[in-house]
mmCIF file of C-alpha atoms and ligand atoms in Angstrom:
data_model
loop_
_atom_site.group_PDB
_atom_site.id
_atom_site.type_symbol
_atom_site.label_atom_id
_atom_site.label_comp_id
_atom_site.label_asym_id
_atom_site.label_seq_id
_atom_site.Cartn_x
_atom_site.Cartn_y
_atom_site.Cartn_z
ATOM 1 C CA MET M 1 0.029 -0.012 0.002
ATOM 2 C CA LEU M 2 0.979 3.241 -0.482
ATOM 3 C CA MET M 3 0.167 7.014 0.742
ATOM 4 C CA THR M 4 0.314 9.723 -2.817
ATOM 5 C CA ARG M 5 0.091 12.752 -0.261
ATOM 6 C CA GLU M 6 3.910 11.591 0.853
ATOM 7 C CA ARG M 7 4.883 10.559 -2.608
ATOM 8 C CA ARG M 8 4.322 13.680 -4.774
ATOM 9 C CA SER M 9 7.670 15.372 -3.821
ATOM 10 C CA ALA M 10 8.696 12.625 -5.252
ATOM 11 C CA ILE M 11 6.975 12.545 -8.506
ATOM 12 C CA ARG M 12 10.437 12.290 -10.840
ATOM 13 C CA THR M 13 10.665 8.801 -9.171
ATOM 14 C CA LEU M 14 9.733 6.076 -12.349
ATOM 15 C CA ARG M 15 7.291 4.954 -10.063
ATOM 16 C CA GLY M 16 6.089 8.678 -8.929
ATOM 17 C CA TRP M 17 5.725 8.856 -13.164
ATOM 18 C CA ALA M 18 3.428 5.613 -12.885
ATOM 19 C CA ILE M 19 1.725 6.326 -10.743
ATOM 20 C CA SER M 20 0.643 10.213 -11.688
ATOM 21 C CA VAL M 21 -0.161 8.691 -15.605
ATOM 22 C CA LEU M 22 -2.630 5.943 -13.709
ATOM 23 C CA GLN M 23 -4.491 8.275 -12.191
ATOM 24 C CA GLU M 24 -4.501 10.824 -15.086
ATOM 25 C CA ALA M 25 -6.003 7.318 -17.412
ATOM 26 C CA GLY M 26 -8.351 6.715 -14.076
ATOM 27 C CA ALA M 27 -6.853 3.520 -13.716
ATOM 28 C CA ILE M 28 -6.337 3.783 -10.132
ATOM 29 C CA ARG M 29 -7.924 6.964 -7.611
ATOM 30 C CA GLU M 30 -6.711 8.250 -4.557
ATOM 31 C CA CYS M 31 -9.697 7.734 -1.381
ATOM 32 C CA GLU M 32 -11.095 10.934 -0.577
ATOM 33 C CA GLU M 33 -10.682 10.318 2.651
ATOM 34 C CA GLN M 34 -7.199 8.939 3.988
ATOM 35 C CA GLY M 35 -5.385 9.312 0.572
ATOM 36 C CA TRP M 36 -5.160 5.053 -0.139
ATOM 37 C CA MET M 37 -4.704 4.638 -3.563
ATOM 38 C CA GLN M 38 -7.405 2.185 -5.179
ATOM 39 C CA ASP M 39 -7.075 0.064 -8.488
ATOM 40 C CA ARG M 40 -10.771 0.731 -10.156
ATOM 41 C CA ALA M 41 -10.247 -2.468 -12.296
ATOM 42 C CA ASP M 42 -10.791 -0.334 -15.479
ATOM 43 C CA PRO M 43 -9.289 -1.870 -18.241
ATOM 44 C CA HIS M 44 -9.591 0.254 -20.733
ATOM 45 C CA ALA M 45 -7.955 2.935 -17.990
ATOM 46 C CA ARG M 46 -5.218 0.226 -17.780
ATOM 47 C CA GLU M 47 -4.834 -0.067 -21.531
ATOM 48 C CA ARG M 48 -4.621 4.181 -21.654
ATOM 49 C CA ALA M 49 -2.181 4.122 -19.130
ATOM 50 C CA PHE M 50 0.122 1.614 -20.895
ATOM 51 C CA ASP M 51 -0.289 3.669 -24.327
ATOM 52 C CA VAL M 52 1.394 6.520 -22.507
ATOM 53 C CA ALA M 53 4.369 4.519 -20.959
ATOM 54 C CA ARG M 54 5.055 2.506 -24.230
ATOM 55 C CA GLN M 55 4.845 6.353 -26.146
ATOM 56 C CA ASP M 56 5.658 8.769 -23.789
ATOM 57 C CA PRO M 57 7.932 7.491 -21.583
ATOM 58 C CA PRO M 58 9.948 9.450 -18.939
ATOM 59 C CA ALA M 59 13.158 11.096 -20.509
ATOM 60 C CA GLY M 60 15.811 8.803 -19.758
ATOM 61 C CA VAL M 61 13.760 5.320 -19.460
ATOM 62 C CA SER M 62 12.506 2.896 -22.336
ATOM 63 C CA SER M 63 8.800 2.207 -23.124
ATOM 64 C CA GLN M 64 9.411 -1.153 -21.845
ATOM 65 C CA ALA M 65 10.850 0.015 -18.340
ATOM 66 C CA ALA M 66 8.210 2.648 -18.193
ATOM 67 C CA ALA M 67 5.301 -0.640 -19.240
ATOM 68 C CA VAL M 68 6.662 -2.367 -16.376
ATOM 69 C CA ALA M 69 6.772 0.297 -13.438
ATOM 70 C CA ILE M 70 3.164 0.936 -14.247
ATOM 71 C CA ALA M 71 2.266 -3.094 -13.987
ATOM 72 C CA GLU M 72 4.203 -2.886 -10.723
ATOM 73 C CA VAL M 73 2.033 0.147 -9.269
ATOM 74 C CA LEU M 74 -0.718 -1.845 -10.500
ATOM 75 C CA ASP M 75 0.258 -4.661 -8.398
ATOM 76 C CA SER M 76 1.139 -2.918 -5.341
ATOM 77 C CA ILE M 77 -2.551 -1.596 -5.020
ATOM 78 C CA GLY M 78 -5.385 -3.102 -3.929
ATOM 79 C CA ASP M 79 -9.418 -2.513 -5.320
ATOM 80 C CA ASN M 80 -10.600 -1.360 -1.767
ATOM 81 C CA CYS M 81 -9.453 1.248 0.744
ATOM 82 C CA PRO M 82 -8.090 -0.356 3.727
ATOM 83 C CA GLU M 83 -9.254 2.251 6.125
ATOM 84 C CA CYS M 84 -12.433 2.662 4.501
ATOM 85 C CA PRO M 85 -15.611 0.477 6.152
ATOM 86 C CA ALA M 86 -16.408 -2.541 3.330
ATOM 87 C CA GLU M 87 -19.848 -1.877 1.370
HETATM 88 ZN ZN1 ZN H 1 -10.570 5.236 2.377
#
């Protein structure tokens, strides 16, 4: 699990880049209450994020490495916020 509030300053890391791409694509979202990242399980949004990785990776990073970073972030994020009451 990770907290994006603490990671905004580290946006220049590859993981931080991947998180921002996934958020912009709508593949993950931040819990409004506690700030935990949640996987929205939207395959189209994921595909958009991988498209960005392939076509517009960060400077000095290969498109393959960028796609791996996206996949690693998705692997590390759960579907539900651990602190919000289960629905
Ligand atoms: Zn929450």
